[in-house]
CSV table of C-alpha atoms in Angstrom, one decimal:
chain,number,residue,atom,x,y,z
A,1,UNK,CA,0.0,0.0,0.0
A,2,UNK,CA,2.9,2.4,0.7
A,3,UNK,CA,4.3,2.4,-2.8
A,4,UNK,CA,1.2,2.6,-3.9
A,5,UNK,CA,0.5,6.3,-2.7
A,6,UNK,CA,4.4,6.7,-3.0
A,7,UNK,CA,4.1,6.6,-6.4
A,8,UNK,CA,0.9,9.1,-6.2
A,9,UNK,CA,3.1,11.5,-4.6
A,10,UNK,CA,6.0,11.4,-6.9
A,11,UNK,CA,3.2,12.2,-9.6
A,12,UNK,CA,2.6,15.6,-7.7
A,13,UNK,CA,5.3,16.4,-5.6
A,14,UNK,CA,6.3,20.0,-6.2
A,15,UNK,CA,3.1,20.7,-8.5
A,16,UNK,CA,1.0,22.4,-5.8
A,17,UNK,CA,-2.6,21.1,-6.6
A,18,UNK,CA,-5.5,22.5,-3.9
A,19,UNK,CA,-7.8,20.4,-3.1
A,20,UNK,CA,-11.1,21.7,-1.4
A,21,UNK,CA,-12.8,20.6,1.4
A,22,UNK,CA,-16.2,21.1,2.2
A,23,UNK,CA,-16.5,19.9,5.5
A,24,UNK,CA,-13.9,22.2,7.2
A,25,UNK,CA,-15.4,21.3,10.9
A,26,UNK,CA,-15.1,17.5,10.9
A,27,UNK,CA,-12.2,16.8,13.2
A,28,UNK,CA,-11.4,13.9,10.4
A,29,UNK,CA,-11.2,16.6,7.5
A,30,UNK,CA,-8.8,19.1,10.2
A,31,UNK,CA,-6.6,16.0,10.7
A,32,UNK,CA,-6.0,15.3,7.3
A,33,UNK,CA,-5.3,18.9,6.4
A,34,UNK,CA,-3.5,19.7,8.7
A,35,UNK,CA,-1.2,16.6,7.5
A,36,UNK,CA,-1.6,17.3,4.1
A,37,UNK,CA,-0.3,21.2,4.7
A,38,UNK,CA,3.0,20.1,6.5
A,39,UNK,CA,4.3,17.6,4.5
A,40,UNK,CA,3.5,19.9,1.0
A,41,UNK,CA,2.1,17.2,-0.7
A,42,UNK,CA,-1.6,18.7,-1.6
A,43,UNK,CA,-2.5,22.5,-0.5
A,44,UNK,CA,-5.7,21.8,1.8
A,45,UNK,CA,-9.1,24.3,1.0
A,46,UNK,CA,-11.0,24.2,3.9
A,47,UNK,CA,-14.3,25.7,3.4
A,48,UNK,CA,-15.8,27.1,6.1
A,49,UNK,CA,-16.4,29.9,9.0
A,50,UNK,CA,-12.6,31.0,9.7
A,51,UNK,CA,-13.1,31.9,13.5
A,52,UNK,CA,-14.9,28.1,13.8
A,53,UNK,CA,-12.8,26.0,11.9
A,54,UNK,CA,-9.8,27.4,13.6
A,55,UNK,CA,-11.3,27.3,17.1
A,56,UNK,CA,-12.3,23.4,16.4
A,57,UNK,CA,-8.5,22.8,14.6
A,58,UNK,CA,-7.1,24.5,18.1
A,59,UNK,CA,-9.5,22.0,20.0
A,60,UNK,CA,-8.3,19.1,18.6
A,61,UNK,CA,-4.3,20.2,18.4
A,62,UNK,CA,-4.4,20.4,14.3
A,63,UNK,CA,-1.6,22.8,12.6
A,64,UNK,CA,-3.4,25.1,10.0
A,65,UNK,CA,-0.6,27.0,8.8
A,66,UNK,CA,0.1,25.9,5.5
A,67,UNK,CA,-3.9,25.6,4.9
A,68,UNK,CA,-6.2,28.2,3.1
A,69,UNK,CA,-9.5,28.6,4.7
A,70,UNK,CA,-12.2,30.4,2.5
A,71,UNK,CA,-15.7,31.3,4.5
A,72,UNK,CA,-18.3,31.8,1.0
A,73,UNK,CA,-20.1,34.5,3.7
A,74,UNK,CA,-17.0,36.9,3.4
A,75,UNK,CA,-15.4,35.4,-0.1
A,76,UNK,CA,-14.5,38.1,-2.9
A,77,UNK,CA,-15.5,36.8,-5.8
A,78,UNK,CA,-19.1,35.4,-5.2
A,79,UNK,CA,-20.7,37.7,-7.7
A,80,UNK,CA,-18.6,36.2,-10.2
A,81,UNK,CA,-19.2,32.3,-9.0
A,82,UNK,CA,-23.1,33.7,-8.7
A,83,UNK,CA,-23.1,34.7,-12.2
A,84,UNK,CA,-21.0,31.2,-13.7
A,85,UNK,CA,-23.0,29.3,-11.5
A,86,UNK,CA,-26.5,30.8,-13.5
A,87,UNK,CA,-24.4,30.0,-16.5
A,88,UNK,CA,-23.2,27.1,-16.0
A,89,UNK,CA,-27.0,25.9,-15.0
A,90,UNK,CA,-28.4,27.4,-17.9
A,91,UNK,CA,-31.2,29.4,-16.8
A,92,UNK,CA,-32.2,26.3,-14.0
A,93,UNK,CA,-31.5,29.1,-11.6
A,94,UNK,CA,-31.9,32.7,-10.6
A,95,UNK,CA,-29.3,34.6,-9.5
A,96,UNK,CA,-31.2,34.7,-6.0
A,97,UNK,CA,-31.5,31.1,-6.2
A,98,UNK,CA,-27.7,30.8,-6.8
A,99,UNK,CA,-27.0,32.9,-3.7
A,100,UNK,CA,-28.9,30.6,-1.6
A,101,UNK,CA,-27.6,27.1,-3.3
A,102,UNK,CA,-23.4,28.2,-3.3
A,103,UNK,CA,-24.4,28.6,0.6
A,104,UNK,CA,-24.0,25.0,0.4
A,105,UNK,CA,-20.2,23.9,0.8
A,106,UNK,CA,-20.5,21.0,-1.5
A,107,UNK,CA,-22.1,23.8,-4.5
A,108,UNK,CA,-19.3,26.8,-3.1
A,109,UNK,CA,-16.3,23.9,-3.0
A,110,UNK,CA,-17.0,22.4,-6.6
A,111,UNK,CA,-17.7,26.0,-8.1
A,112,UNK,CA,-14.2,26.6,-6.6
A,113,UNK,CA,-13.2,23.5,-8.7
A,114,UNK,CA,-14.4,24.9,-11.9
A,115,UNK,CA,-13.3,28.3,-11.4
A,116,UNK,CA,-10.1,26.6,-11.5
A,117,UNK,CA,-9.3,28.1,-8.1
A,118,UNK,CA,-8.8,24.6,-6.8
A,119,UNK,CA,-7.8,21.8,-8.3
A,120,UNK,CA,-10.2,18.6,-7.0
A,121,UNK,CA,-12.7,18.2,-4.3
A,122,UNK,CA,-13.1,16.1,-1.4
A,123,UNK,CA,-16.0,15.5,0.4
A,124,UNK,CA,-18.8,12.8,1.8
A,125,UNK,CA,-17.3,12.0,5.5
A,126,UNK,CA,-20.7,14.3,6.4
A,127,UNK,CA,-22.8,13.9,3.7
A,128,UNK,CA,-24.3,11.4,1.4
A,129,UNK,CA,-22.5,10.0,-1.9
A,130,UNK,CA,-25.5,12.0,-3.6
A,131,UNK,CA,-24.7,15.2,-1.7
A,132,UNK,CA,-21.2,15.1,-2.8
A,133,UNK,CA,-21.8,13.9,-6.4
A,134,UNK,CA,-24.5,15.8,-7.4
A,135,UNK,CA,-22.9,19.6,-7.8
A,136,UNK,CA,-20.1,17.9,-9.7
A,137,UNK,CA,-22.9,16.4,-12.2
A,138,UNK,CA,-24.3,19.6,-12.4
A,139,UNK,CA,-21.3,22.1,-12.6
A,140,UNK,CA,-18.0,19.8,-13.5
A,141,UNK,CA,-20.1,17.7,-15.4
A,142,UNK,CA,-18.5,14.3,-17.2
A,143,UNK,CA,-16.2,14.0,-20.0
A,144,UNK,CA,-16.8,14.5,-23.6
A,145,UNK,CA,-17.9,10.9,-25.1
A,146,UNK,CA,-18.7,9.9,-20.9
A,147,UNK,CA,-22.8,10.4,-20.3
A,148,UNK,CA,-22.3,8.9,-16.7
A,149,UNK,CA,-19.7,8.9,-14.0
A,150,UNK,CA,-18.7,5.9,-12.2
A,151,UNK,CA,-16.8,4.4,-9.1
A,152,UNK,CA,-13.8,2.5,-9.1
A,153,UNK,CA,-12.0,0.4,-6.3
A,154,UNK,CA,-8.0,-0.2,-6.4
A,155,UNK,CA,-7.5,-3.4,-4.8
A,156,UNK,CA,-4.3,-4.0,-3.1
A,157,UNK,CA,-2.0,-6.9,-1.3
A,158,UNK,CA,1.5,-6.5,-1.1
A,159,UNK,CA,2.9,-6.3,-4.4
A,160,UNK,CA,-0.5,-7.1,-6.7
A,161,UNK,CA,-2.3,-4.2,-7.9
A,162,UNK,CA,-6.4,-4.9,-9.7
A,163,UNK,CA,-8.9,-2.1,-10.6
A,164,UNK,CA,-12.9,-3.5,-10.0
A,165,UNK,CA,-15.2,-0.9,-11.5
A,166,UNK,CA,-18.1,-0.1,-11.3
A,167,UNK,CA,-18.3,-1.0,-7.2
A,168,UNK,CA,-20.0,2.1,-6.2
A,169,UNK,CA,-22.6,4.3,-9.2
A,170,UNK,CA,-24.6,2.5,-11.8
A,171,UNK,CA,-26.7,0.1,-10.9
A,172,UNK,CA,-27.7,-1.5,-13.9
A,173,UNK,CA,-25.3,-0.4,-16.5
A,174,UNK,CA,-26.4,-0.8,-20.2
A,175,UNK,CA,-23.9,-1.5,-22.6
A,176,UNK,CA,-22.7,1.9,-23.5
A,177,UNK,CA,-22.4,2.6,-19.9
A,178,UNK,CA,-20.0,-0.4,-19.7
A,179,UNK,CA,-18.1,0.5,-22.7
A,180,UNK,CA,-17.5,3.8,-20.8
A,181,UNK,CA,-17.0,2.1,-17.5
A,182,UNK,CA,-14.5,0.2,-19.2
A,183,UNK,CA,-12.5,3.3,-21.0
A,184,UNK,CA,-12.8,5.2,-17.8
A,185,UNK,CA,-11.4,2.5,-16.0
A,186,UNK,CA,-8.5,1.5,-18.0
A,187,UNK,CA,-7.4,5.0,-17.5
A,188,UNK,CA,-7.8,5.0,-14.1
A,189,UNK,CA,-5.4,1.9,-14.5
A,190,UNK,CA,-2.7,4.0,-16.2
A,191,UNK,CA,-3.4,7.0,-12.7
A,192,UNK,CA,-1.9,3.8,-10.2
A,193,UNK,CA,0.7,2.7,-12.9
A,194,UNK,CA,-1.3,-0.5,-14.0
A,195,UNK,CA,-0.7,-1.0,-17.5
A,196,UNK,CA,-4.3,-1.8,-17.9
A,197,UNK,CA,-5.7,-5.6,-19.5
A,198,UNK,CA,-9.3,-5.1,-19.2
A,199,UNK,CA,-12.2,-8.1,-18.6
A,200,UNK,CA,-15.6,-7.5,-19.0
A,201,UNK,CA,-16.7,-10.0,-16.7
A,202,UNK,CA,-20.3,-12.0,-16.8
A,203,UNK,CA,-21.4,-15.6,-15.2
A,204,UNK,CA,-20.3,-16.9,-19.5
A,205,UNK,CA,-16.8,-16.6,-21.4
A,206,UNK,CA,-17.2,-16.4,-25.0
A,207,UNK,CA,-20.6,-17.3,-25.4
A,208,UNK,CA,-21.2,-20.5,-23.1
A,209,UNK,CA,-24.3,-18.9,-21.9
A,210,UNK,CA,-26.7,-17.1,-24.2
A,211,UNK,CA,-29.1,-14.2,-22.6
A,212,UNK,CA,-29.5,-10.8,-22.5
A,213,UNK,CA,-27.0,-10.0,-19.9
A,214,UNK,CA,-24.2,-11.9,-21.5
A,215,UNK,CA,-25.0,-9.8,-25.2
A,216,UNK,CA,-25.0,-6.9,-23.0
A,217,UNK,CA,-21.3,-7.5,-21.9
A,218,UNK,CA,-20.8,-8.6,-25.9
A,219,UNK,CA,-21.8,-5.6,-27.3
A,220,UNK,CA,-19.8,-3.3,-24.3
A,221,UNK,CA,-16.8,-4.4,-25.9
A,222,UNK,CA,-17.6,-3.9,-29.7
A,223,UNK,CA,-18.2,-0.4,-28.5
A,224,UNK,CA,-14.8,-0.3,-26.7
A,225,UNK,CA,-12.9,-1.9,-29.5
A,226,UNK,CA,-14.5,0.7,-32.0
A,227,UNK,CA,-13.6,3.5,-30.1
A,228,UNK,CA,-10.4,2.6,-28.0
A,229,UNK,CA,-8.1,-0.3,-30.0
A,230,UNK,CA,-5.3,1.2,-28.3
A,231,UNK,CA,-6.7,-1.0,-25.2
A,232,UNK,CA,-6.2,-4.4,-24.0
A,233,UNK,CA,-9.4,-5.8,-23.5
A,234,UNK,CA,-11.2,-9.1,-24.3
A,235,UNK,CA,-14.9,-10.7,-22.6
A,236,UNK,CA,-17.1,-12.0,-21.9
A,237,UNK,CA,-15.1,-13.7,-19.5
A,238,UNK,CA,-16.1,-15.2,-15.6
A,239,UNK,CA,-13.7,-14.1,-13.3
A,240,UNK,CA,-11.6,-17.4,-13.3
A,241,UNK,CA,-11.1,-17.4,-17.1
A,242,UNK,CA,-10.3,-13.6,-16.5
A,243,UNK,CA,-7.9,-14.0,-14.2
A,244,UNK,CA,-6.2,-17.9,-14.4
A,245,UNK,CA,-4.0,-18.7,-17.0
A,246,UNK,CA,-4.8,-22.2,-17.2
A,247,UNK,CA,-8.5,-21.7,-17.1
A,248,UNK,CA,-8.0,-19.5,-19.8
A,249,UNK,CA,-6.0,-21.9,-22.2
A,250,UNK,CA,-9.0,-24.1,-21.6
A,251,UNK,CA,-11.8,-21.6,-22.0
A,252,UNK,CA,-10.8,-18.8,-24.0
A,253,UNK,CA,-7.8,-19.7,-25.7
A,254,UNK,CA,-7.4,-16.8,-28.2
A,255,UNK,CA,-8.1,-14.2,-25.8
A,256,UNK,CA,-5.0,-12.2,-25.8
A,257,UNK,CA,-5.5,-11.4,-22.1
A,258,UNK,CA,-3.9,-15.1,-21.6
A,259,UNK,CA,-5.3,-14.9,-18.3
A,260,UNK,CA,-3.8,-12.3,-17.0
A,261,UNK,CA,-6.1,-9.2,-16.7
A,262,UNK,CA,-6.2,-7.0,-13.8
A,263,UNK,CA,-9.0,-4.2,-14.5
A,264,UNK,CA,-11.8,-5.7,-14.5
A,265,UNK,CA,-15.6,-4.3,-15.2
A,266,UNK,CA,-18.3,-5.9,-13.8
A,267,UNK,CA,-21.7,-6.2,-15.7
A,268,UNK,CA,-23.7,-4.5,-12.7
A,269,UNK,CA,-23.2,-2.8,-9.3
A,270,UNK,CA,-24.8,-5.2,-7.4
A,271,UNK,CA,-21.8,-8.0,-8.9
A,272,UNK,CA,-19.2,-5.3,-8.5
A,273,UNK,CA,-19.6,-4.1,-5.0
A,274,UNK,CA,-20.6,-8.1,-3.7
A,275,UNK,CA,-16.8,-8.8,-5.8
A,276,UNK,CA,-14.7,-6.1,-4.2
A,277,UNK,CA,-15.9,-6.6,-1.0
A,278,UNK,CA,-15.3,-10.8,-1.3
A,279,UNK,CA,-11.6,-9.9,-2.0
A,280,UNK,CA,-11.4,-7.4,0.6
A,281,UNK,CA,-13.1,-9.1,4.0
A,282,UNK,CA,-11.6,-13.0,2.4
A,283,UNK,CA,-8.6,-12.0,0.1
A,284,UNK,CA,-7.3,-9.7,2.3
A,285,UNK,CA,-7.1,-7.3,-0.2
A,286,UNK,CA,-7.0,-3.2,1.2
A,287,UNK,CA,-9.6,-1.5,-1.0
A,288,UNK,CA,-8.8,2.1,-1.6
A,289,UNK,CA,-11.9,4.1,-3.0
A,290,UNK,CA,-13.9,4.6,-4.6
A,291,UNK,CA,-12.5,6.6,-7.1
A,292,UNK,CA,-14.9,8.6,-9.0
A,293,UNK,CA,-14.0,8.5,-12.7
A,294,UNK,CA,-15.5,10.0,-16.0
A,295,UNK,CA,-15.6,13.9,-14.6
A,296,UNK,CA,-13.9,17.2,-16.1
A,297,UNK,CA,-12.3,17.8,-13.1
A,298,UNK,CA,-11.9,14.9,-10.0
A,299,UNK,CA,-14.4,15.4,-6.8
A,300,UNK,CA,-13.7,11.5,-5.1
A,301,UNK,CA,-16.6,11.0,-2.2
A,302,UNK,CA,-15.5,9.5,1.5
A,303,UNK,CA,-17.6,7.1,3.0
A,304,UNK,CA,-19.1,8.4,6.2
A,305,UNK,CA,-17.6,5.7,8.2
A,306,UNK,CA,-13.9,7.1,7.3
A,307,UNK,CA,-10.9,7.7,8.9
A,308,UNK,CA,-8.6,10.8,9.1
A,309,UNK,CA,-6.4,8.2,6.9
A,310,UNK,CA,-8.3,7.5,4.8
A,311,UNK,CA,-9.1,11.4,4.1
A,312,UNK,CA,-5.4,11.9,3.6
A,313,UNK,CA,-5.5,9.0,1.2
A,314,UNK,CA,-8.1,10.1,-1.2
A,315,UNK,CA,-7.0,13.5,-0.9
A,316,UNK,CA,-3.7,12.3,-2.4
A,317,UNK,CA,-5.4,10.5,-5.2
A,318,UNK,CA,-7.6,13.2,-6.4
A,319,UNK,CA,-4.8,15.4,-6.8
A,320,UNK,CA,-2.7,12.4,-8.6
A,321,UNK,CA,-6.5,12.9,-10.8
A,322,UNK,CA,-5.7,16.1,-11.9
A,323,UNK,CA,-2.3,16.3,-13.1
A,324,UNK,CA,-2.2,16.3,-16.7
């Protein structure tokens, strides 16, 4: 796990990227910060009331000296973010309306995000996923050719590195949303320096089973192949010819994956999240995520169950998310 987010901060060591954080009060949020400030890695936003959040970072013995803090009562540019946000929204809201909504730190922090005043946002050890995802829908939005974002888990133990998307979004993913899950991801691969062989993975490998769910997985990757034949990828595949070489030989024994994939995309959330969470509590796999993939700009969501760790973490890997 170490040279996991060693390699993270080698990718932005020296580059300066601030990351925002919405919920400047949560003594899990100071902790991290005030980490994150003195070791240089990440520039720390917190967003908040300046006399409270330094009162609360004082309570609980948290440095704040190489962190910005930026209150949206008293910040200098709100007519500006009032009049992108009506923009950017498209006539969905008034400039009144906008006043009252960027008094929300989730709406204020990702508006800091796309005013390019930040870099990435990090938020969700308060709210809910939805909370946290929703302004980035709205304001970020996803990439060009991406209609949906989606949720990826890194898996890790010792020296083996797997991506399992999507573990945390999309419930029941149609084929283009797996063909995009599947781009997205393979990218996401490259971020943790996995040079990506992607799976698409179903309960049939190359048409042992015939039903709508397997052609779903089948026509995923015509779409990927058609768009991205730079990428490794091959399905449908169950996990076993996916991942063992002498199941493979026996199963699929074209596929150029040989066996040997390690990003693999599962054909619905309900598969995904039951997978990555089999590897975690019996594998003994550490899952880091999810990583939220697809957007213009990286806003990653904490679960509210987190750690001032695991804050630190993600906070690292959404800045790793923005370097170019």
């Amino acid at each position: 796990m170490s040279d996991l987010f060693d390699t993270l901060k080698g990718k932005i060591e020296g580059k300066g990227k601030r990351i925002v954080f919405p919920e400047a009060e949560d003594e899990r949020i100071l902790t991290a910060a005030g980490r994150l400030g003195t070791e240089r890695y990440v520039r720390p936003v917190l967003v908040g009331n300046e006399d409270a959040v330094k009162q609360k970072a004082e309570t609980n013995g948290v440095d704040l000296s190489s962190v910005d803090i930026v209150d949206p009562e008293t910040y200098g540019n709100m007519d500006d973010m009032v009049r992108r946000f009506v923009e950017r929204r498209k006539g969905k809201a008034s400039e009144e309306e906008a006043r009252d909504i960027l008094k929300d730190g989730n709406y204020f922090g990702t508006m800091l995000v796309y005013m390019n005043e930040a870099d990435g946002l990090v938020s969700g050890a308060v709210h809910s996923t939805g909370d946290t995802v929703r302004p980035a829908l709205q304001i970020i939005k996803t990439k060009e050719g991406i209609n949906k974002t989606s949720g990826v888990f890194v898996m890790v133990r010792e020296e083996e590195k797997y991506i399992f998307a999507d573990c945390a979004i999309n419930i029941s993913p149609d084929s283009q949303d797996l063909a995009e899950i599947a781009m997205a991801s393979a990218d996401t691969a490259a971020l943790f320096d996995i040079d990506p062989r992607v799976a698409m993975l179903s309960f049939s490998t190359k048409g042992s089973a015939v039903s709508p769910e397997t052609e779903k997985v089948g026509e995923a990757l015509e779409i990927v192949k058609q768009q991205r034949s730079d990428l490794m990828i091959d399905g449908e595949f169950q996990f076993d010819a996916a991942f063992v070489p002498s199941v493979a030989e026996k199963k699929a024994p074209d596929s150029p994956l040989e066996g040997k994939a390690n990003t693999f995309i599962f054909p619905s959330l309900e598969a995904g999240n039951i997978g990555y969470k089999i590897a975690q509590r019996l594998g003994d796999f550490d899952a880091v995520g999810p990583v939220l993939q697809g957007l213009n700009q990286p806003v990653n969501d904490l679960s509210r169950g987190c750690n001032a760790d695991d804050v630190y973490k993600l906070a690292i890997i959404t800045a790793a998310q923005s370097v170019e």
